[in-house]
Tab-separated table of C-alpha atoms and ligand atoms in Angstrom:
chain	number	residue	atom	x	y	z
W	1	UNK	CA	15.827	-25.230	-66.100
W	2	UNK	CA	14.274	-22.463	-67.835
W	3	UNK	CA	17.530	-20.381	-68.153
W	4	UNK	CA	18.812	-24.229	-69.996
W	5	UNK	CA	16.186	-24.552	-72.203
W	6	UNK	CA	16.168	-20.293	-73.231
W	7	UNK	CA	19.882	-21.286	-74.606
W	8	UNK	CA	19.205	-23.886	-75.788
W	9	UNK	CA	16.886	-22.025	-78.309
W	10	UNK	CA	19.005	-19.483	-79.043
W	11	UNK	CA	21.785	-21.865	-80.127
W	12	UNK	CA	19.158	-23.413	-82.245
W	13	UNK	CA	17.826	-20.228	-83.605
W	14	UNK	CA	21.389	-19.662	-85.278
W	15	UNK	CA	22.337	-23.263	-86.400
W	16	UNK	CA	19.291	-22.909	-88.562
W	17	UNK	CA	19.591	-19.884	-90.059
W	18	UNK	CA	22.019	-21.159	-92.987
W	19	UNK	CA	19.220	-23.634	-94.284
W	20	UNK	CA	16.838	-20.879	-94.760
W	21	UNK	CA	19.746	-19.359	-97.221
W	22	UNK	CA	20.427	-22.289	-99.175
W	23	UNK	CA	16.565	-22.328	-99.771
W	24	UNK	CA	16.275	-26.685	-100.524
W	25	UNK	CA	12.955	-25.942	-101.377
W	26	UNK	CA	11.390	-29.084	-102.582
W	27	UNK	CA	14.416	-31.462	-101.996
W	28	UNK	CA	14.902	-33.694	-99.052
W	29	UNK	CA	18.931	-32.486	-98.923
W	30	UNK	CA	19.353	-30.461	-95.182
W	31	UNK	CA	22.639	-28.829	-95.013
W	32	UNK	CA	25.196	-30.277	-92.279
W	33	UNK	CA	24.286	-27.981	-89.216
W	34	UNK	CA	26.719	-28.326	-86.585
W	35	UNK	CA	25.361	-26.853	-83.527
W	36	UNK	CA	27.540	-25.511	-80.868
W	37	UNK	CA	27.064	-26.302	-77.294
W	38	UNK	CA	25.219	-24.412	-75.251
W	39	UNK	CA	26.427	-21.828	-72.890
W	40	UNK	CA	27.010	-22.883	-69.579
W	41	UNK	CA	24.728	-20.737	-67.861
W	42	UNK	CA	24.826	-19.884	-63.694
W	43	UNK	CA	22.081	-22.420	-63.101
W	44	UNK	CA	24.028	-25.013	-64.471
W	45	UNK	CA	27.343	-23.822	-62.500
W	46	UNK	CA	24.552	-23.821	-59.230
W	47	UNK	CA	23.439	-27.118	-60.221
W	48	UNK	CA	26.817	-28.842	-60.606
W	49	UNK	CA	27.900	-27.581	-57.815
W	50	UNK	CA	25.362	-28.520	-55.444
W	51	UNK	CA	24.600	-32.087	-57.227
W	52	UNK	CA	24.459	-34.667	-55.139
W	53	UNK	CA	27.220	-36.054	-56.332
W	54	UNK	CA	29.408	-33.772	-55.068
W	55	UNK	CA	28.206	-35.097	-51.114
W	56	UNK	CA	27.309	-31.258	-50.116
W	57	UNK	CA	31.177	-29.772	-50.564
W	58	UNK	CA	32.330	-30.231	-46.736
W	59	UNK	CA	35.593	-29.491	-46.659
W	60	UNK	CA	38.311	-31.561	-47.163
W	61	UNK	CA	36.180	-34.558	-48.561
W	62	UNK	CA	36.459	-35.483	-52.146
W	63	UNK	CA	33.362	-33.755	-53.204
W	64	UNK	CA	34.857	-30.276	-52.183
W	65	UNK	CA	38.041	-30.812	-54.040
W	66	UNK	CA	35.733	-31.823	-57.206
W	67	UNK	CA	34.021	-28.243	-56.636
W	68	UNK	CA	37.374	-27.184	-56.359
W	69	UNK	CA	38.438	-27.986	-59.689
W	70	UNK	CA	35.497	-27.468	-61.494
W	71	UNK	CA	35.942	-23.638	-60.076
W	72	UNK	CA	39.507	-23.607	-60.921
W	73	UNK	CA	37.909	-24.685	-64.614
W	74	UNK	CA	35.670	-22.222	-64.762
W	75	UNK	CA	37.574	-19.457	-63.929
W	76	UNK	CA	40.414	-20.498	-66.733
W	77	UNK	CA	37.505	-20.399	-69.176
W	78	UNK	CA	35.823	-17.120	-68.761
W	79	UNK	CA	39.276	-15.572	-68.971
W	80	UNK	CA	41.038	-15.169	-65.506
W	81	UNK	CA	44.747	-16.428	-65.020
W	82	UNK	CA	46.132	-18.635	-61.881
W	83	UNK	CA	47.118	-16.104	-58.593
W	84	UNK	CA	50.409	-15.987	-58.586
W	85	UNK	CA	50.901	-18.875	-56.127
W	86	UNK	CA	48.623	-20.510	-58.842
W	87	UNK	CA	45.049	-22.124	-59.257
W	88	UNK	CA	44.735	-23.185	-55.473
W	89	UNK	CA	45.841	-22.089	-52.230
W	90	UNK	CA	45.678	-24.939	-49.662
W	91	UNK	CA	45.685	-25.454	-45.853
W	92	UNK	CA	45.116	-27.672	-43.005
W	93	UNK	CA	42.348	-27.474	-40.506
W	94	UNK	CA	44.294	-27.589	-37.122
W	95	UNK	CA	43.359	-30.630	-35.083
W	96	UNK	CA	42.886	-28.703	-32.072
W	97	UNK	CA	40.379	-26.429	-33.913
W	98	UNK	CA	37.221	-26.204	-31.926
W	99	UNK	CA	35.713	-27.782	-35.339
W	100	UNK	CA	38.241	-30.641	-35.222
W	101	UNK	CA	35.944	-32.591	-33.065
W	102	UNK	CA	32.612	-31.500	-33.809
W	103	UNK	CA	32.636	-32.236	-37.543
W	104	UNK	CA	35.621	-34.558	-38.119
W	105	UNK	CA	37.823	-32.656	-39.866
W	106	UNK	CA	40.949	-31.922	-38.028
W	107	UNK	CA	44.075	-32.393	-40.205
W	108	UNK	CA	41.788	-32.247	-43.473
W	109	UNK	CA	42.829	-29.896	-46.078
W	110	UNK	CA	40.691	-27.633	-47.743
W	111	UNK	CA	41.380	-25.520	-50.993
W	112	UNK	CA	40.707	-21.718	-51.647
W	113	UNK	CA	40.675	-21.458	-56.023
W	114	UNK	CA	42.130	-17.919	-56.994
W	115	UNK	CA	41.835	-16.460	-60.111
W	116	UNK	CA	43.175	-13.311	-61.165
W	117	UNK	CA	41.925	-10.486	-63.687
W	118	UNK	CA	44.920	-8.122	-64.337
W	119	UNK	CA	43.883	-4.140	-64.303
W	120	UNK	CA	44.805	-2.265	-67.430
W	121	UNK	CA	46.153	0.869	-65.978
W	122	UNK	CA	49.802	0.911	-65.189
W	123	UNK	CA	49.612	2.270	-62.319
W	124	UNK	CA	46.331	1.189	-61.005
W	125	UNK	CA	46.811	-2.567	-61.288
W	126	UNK	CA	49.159	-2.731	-58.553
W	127	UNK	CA	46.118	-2.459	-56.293
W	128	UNK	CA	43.290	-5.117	-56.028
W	129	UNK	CA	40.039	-5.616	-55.323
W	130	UNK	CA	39.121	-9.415	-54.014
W	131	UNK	CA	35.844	-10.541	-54.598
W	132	UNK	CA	35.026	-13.933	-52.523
W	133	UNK	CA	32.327	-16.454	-51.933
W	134	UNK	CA	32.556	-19.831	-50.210
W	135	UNK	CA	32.372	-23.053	-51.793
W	136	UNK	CA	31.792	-25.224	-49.155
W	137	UNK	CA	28.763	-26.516	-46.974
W	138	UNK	CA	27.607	-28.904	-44.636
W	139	UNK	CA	28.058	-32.414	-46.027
W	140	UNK	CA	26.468	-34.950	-44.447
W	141	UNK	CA	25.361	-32.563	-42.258
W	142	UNK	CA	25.464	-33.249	-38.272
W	143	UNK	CA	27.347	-30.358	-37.766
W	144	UNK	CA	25.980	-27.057	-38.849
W	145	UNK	CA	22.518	-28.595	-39.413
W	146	UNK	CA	19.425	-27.004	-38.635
W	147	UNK	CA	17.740	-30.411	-39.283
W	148	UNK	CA	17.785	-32.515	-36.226
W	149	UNK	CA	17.816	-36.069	-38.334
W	150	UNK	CA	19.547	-35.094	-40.851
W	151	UNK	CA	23.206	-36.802	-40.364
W	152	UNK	CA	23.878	-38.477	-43.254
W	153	UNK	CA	21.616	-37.133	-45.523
W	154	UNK	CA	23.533	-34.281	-48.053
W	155	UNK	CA	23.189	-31.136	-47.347
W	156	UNK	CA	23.401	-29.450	-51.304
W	157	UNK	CA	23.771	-25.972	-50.274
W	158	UNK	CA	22.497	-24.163	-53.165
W	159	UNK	CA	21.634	-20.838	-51.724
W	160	UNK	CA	24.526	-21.430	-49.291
W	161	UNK	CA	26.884	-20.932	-51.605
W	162	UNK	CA	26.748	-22.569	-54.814
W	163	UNK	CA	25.276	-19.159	-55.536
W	164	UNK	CA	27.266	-16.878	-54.750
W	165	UNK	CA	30.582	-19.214	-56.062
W	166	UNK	CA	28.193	-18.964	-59.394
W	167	UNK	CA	27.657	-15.570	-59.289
W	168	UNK	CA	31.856	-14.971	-59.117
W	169	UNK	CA	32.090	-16.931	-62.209
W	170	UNK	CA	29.250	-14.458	-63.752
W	171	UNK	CA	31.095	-11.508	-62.690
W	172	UNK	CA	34.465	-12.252	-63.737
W	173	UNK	CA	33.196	-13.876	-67.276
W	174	UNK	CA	31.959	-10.023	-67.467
W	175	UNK	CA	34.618	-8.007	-66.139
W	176	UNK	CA	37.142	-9.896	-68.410
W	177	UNK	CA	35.496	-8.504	-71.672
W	178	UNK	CA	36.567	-5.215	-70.545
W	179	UNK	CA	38.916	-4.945	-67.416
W	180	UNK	CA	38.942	-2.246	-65.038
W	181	UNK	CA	42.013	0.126	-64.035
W	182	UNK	CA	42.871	-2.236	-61.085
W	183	UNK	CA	43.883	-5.604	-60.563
W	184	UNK	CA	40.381	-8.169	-59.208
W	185	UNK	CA	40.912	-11.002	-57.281
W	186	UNK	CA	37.928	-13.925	-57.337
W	187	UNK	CA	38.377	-16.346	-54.944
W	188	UNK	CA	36.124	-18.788	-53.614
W	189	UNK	CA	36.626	-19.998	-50.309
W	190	UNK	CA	37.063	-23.008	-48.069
W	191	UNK	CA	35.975	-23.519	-44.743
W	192	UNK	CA	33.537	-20.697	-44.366
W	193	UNK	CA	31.288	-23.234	-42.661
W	194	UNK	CA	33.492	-24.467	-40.152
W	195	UNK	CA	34.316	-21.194	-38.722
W	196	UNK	CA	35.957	-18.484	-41.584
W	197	UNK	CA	38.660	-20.706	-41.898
W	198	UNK	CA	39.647	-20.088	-45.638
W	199	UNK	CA	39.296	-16.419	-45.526
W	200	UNK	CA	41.299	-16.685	-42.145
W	201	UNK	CA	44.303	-18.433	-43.888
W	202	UNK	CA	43.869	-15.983	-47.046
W	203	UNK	CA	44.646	-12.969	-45.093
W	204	UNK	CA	47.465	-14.178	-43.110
W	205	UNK	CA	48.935	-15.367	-45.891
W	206	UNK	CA	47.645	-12.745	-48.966
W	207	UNK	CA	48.541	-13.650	-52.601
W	208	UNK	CA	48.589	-9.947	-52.858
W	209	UNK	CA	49.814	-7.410	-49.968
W	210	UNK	CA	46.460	-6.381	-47.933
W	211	UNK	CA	48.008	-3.058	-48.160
W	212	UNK	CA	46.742	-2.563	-51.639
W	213	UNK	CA	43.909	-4.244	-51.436
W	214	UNK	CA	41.170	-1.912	-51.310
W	215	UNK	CA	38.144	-3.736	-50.641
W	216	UNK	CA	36.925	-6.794	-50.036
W	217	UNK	CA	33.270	-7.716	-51.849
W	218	UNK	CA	31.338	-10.867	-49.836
W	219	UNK	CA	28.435	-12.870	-51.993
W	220	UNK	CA	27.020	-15.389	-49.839
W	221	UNK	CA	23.449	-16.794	-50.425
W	222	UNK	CA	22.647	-14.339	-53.021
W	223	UNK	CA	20.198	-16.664	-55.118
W	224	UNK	CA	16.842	-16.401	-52.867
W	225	UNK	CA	15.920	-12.658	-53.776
W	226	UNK	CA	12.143	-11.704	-52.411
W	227	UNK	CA	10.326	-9.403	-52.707
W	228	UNK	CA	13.481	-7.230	-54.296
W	229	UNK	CA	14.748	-6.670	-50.648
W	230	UNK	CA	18.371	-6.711	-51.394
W	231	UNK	CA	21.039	-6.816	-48.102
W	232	UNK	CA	24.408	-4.991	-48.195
W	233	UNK	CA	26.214	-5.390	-45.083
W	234	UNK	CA	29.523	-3.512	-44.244
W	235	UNK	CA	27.995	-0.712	-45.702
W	236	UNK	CA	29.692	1.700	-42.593
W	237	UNK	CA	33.456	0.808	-43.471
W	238	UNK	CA	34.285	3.033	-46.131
W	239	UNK	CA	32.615	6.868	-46.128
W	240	UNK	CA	32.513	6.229	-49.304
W	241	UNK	CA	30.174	2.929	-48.856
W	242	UNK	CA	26.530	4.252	-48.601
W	243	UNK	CA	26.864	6.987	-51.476
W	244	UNK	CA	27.700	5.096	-53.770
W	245	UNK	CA	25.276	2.059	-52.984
W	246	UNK	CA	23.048	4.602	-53.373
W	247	UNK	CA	23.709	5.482	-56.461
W	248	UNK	CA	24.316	2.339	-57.628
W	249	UNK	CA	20.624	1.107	-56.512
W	250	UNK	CA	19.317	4.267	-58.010
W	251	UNK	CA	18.965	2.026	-61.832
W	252	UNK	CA	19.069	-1.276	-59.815
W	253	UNK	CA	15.830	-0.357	-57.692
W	254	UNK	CA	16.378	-3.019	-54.729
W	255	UNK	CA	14.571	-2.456	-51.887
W	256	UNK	CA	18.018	-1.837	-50.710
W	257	UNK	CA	18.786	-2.666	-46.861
W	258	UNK	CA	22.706	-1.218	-46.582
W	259	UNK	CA	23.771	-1.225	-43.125
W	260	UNK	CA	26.138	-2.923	-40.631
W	261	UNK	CA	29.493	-2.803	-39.801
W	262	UNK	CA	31.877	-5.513	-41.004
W	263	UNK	CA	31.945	-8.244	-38.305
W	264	UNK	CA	28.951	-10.594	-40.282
W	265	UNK	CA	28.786	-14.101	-40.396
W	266	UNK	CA	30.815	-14.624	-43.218
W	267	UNK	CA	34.448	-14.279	-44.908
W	268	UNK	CA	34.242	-10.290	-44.917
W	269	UNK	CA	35.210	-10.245	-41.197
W	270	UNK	CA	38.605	-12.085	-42.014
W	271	UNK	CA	39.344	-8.947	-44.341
W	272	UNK	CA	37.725	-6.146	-42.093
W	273	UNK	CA	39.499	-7.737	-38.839
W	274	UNK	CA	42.635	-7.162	-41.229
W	275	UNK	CA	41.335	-3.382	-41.514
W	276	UNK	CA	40.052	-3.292	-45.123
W	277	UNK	CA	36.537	-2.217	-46.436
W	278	UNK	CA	34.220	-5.025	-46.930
W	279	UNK	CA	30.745	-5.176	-48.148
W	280	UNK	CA	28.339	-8.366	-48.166
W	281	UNK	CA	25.751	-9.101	-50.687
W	282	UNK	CA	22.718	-11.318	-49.509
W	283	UNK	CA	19.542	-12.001	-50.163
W	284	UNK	CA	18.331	-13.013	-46.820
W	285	UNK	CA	17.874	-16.136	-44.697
W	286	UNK	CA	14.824	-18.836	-45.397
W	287	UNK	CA	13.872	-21.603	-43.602
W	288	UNK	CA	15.972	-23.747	-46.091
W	289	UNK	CA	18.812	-22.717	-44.439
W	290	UNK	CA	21.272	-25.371	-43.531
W	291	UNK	CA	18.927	-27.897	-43.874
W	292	UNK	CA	19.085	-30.670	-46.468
W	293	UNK	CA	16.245	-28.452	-48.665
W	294	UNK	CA	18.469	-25.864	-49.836
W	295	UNK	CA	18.140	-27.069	-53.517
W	296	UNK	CA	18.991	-25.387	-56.707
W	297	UNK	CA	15.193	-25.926	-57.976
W	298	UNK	CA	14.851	-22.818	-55.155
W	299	UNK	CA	16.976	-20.339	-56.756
W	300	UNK	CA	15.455	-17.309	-58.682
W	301	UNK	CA	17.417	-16.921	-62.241
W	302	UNK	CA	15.673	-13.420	-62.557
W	303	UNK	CA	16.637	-12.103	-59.105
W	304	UNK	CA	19.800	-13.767	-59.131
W	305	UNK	CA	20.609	-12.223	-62.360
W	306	UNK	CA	19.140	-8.814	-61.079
W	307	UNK	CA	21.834	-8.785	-57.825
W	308	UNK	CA	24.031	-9.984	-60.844
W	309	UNK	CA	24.318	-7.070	-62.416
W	310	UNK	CA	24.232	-4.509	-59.075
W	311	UNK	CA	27.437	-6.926	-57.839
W	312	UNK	CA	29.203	-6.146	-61.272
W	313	UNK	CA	28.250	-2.581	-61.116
W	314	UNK	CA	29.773	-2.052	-57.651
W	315	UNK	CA	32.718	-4.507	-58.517
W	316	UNK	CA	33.207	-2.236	-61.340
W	317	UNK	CA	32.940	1.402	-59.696
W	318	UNK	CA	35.401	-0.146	-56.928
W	319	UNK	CA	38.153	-1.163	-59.251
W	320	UNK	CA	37.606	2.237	-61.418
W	321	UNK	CA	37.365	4.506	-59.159
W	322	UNK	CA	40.263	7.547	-59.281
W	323	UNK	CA	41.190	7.400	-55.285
W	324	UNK	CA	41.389	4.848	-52.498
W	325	UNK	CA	38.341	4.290	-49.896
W	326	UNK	CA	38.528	6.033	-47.050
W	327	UNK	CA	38.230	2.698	-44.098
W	328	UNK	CA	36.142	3.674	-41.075
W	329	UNK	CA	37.959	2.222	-38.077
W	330	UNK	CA	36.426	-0.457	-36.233
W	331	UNK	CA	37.134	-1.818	-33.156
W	332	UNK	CA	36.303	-5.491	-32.967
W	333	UNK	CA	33.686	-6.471	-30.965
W	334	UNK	CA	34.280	-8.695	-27.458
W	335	UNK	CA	32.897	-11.508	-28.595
W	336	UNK	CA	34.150	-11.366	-32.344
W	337	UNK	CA	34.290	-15.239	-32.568
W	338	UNK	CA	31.457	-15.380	-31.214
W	339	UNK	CA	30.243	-13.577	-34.476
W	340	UNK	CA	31.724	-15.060	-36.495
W	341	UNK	CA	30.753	-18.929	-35.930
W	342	UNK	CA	27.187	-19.243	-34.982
W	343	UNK	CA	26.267	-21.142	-31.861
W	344	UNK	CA	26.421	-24.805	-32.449
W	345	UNK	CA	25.434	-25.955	-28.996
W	346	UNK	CA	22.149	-25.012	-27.753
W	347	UNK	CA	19.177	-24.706	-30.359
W	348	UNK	CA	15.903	-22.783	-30.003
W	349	UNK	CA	15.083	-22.459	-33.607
W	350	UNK	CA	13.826	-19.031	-34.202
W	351	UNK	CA	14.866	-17.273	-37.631
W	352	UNK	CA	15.667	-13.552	-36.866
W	353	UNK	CA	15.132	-10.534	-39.044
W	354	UNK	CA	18.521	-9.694	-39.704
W	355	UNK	CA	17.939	-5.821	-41.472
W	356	UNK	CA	16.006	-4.813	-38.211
W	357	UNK	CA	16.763	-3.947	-34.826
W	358	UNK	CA	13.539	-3.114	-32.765
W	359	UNK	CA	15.584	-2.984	-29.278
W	360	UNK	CA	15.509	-6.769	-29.307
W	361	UNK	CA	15.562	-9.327	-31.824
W	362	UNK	CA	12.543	-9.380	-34.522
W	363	UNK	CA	11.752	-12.691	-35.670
W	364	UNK	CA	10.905	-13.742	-39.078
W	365	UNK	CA	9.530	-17.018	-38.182
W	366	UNK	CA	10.225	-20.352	-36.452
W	367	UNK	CA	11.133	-23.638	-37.600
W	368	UNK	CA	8.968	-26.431	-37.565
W	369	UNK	CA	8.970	-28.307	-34.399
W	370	UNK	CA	11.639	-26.895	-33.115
W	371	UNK	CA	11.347	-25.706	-29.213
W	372	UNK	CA	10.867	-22.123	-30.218
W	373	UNK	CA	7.519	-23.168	-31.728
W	374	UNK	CA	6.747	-25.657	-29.319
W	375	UNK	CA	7.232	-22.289	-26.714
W	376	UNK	CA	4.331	-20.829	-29.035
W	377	UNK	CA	7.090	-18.423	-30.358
W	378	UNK	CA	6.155	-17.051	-34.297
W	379	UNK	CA	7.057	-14.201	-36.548
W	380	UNK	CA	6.953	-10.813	-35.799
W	381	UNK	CA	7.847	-11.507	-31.947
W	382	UNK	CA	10.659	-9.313	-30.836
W	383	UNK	CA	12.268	-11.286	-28.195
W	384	UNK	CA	13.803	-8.814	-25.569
W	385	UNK	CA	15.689	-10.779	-23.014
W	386	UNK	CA	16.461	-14.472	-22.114
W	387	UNK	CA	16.837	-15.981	-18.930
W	388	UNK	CA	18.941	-13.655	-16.811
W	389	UNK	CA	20.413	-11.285	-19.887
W	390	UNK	CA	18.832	-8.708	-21.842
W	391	UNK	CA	18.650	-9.319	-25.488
W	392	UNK	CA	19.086	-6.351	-27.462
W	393	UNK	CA	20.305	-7.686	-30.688
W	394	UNK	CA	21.267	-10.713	-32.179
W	395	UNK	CA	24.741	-11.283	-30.835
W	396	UNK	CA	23.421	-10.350	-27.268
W	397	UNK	CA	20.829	-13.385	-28.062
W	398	UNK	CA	23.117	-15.838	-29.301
W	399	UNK	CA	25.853	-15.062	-26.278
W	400	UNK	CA	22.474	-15.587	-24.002
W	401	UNK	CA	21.838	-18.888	-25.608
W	402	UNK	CA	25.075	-20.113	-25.480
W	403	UNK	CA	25.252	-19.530	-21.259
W	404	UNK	CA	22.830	-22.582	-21.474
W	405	UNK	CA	22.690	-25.959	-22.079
W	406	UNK	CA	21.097	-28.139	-24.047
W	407	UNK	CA	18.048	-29.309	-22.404
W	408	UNK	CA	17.999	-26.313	-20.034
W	409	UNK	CA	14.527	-24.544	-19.715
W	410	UNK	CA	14.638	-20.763	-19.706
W	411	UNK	CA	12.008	-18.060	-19.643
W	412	UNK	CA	11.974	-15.871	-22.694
W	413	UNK	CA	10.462	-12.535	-22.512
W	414	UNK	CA	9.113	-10.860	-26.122
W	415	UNK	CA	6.783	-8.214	-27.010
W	416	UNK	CA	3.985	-9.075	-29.545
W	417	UNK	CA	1.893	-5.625	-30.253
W	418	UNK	CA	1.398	-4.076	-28.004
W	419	UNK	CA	1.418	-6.769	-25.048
W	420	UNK	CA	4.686	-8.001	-23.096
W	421	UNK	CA	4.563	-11.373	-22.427
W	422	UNK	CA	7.165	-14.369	-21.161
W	423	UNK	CA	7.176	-17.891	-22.586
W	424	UNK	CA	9.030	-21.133	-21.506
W	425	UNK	CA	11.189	-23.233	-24.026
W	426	UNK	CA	13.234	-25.908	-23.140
W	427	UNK	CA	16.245	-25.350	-25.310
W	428	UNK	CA	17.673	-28.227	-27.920
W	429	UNK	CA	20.708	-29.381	-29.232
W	430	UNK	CA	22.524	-28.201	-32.621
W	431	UNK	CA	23.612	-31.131	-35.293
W	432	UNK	CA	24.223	-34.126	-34.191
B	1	ZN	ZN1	26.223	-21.507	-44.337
């Protein structure tokens, strides 16, 4: 709202200007001022695109193929051009999908919007750079909800990602004034939310060979920034990576958390399980995640335009820069589905500290009235092992809640202080 209204000023700070110069002192004539519209601004892109109009952008449902065209808009305005397949690249969630069943979508199909920003040097701009965010959410929720009773009710996804879809727009509007040596590709995703699936489909089928794509930059929930603590993950696959975040946060002054390798939650593992570089911009998780609270009132313009400007800077030094990356080989984890779709069958409702690892898993707090509060679980308590397995970071924890069921009571061992203690929760059930 305030970003709106600041415009809104400015355009009528202009439109009156001439009136001063025809100086009508003492007549009631005013001089035809035709005012031009406003800007439209990355609130209003976050606020369109998590209206409730558009039914909280699950894919395949009508109100993801609005955001899909509104995106496809955008993108011709601030100056990109159609990939070369053109504005949208579409495909078909399998019905035997594990997702199929769970949130009725199998044989539904879902749109990635690409939008290209040719590189000026000639020899450069055969190489890319993609930078992504997804689109879509939860819908009605039911699946993917952290609210219990909440199917039905629209899940607006604002942080998660009308954000970071908001923040591509920002970035490219920017980068088109004055391209870089290579070739960027913005595309916003489908299907992040049922499992990576647009990202997954991108890099088996690339508008541009993976070859020359040399990095792969990840904005998802990027609009909640506190207390300046800024997230990079994949900062460990390129040697190049942590220098120049660095440097980059030297003006930007984040309290910068880089770390990780490339296997997050989100549409960088499609490109780093295809070997490139990734890196994934966040602002952290809050307890509006995936619940039907994750509103646009909730975003910070100031912090969002902040990580703004670090994105374009990195963005920038990526597609500029004189050599290739150098890719630090990964090999995948075990359980690498496992990381990248969050457990969707047993819930105990803590919210972990995702930029620490204390030899367990740190929690930032618990949700209210869910079992891990009802255990007398809160933040700060590093939860070291559950039921029979050790938990010594997050995926060890979510692989130990998944060998239960719903309705299952384990013991859950944590350290508080100093003290060691073990508490009982009877575990819950995810969505609906
Ligand atoms: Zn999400």
């Amino acid at each position: 709202m305030r970003t709106r209204f600041l415009s809104f000023l400015a355009g009528a700070t202009l439109a009156t200007a001439p009136s001063v110069l025809h100086g009508q002192f003492g007549t009631q004539q005013q001089p035809v001022v035709v005012r031009p519209p406003p800007p439209i601004t990355a609130i209003d892109d976050i606020r369109h695109l998590s209206d409730d109009k558009l039914g909280g952008r699950m894919t395949g449902s009508a109100g993801a193929d609005s955001a899909a065209a509104y995106l496809a808009r955008r993108f011709e305005q601030v100056g990109l051009q159609p990939g070369a397949g053109g504005w949208f690249q579409t495909f078909t969630v399998a019905k035997q999908a594990p997702v199929a069943q769970s949130a009725r979508v199998g044989g539904m199909v879902g749109r990635n919007v690409i939008g290209l920003l040719p590189g000026h040097d000639p020899t450069l701009r055969n190489e890319t750079v993609v930078v992504g965010a997804h689109y879509d959410h939860l819908g009605l929720g039911g699946f993917g909800s952290l609210d219990p009773d909440s199917t039905g009710k629209v899940h607006n996804g604002a942080d998660d990602n009308a954000s970071g879809a908001a923040m591509l727009i920002q970035i490219a509007a920017r980068l088109a004034q004055s391209p870089p040596a290579r070739t960027v590709l913005f595309i916003a995703f489908s299907g992040e939310e049922l499992g990576l699936l647009g990202s997954a489909h991108y890099v088996k089928n690339p508008v541009y060979p993976l070859s020359s794509t040399m990095a792969m930059v990840n904005l998802d929930m990027v609009g909640r920034l506190r207390n300046g603590r800024l997230i990079v993950y994949g900062a460990r696959t390129a040697k190049e990576f942590p220098a120049l975040l660095d440097s980059l946060n030297w003006h930007a002054g984040f309290d910068l958390k880089a770390q990780g390798d490339g296997y997050g939650p989100s549409d960088q593992s499609s490109f780093y399980a295809a070997g490139r570089p990734v890196l994934h911009v966040f602002t952290d998780l809050h307890d509006d995640y995936h619940r039907t609270t994750d509103d646009w009132e909730k975003i910070d313009p100031e912090g969002f335009r902040r990580v703004t400007n670090f994105t374009l800077g990195l963005v920038t030094a990526l597609a500029d820069r004189p050599t290739r990356l150098t890719p630090v080989d990964a090999t995948p984890p075990v359980h690498s589905s496992a990381t990248a779709m969050p457990a969707y069958g047993t819930y105990l409702g803590t919210i972990p500290d995702m930029t620490d690892n204390p030899g367990g898993v740190r929690l930032l707090g618990v949700r209210a009235g869910s079992p891990a509060e009802k255990a007398g679980l809160r933040g700060d308590d590093i939860i070291t092992r559950i039921g029979e397995l050790d938990v010594p970071d997050l995926q060890a924890m979510t692989n130990a809640l998944r060998s239960h069921e719903p309705g299952d009571t384990v013991s859950i061992v944590i350290r508080r202080g100093k003290q060691v203690t073990t508490v009982r929760a009877t575990l819950g059930t995810r969505g609906g």
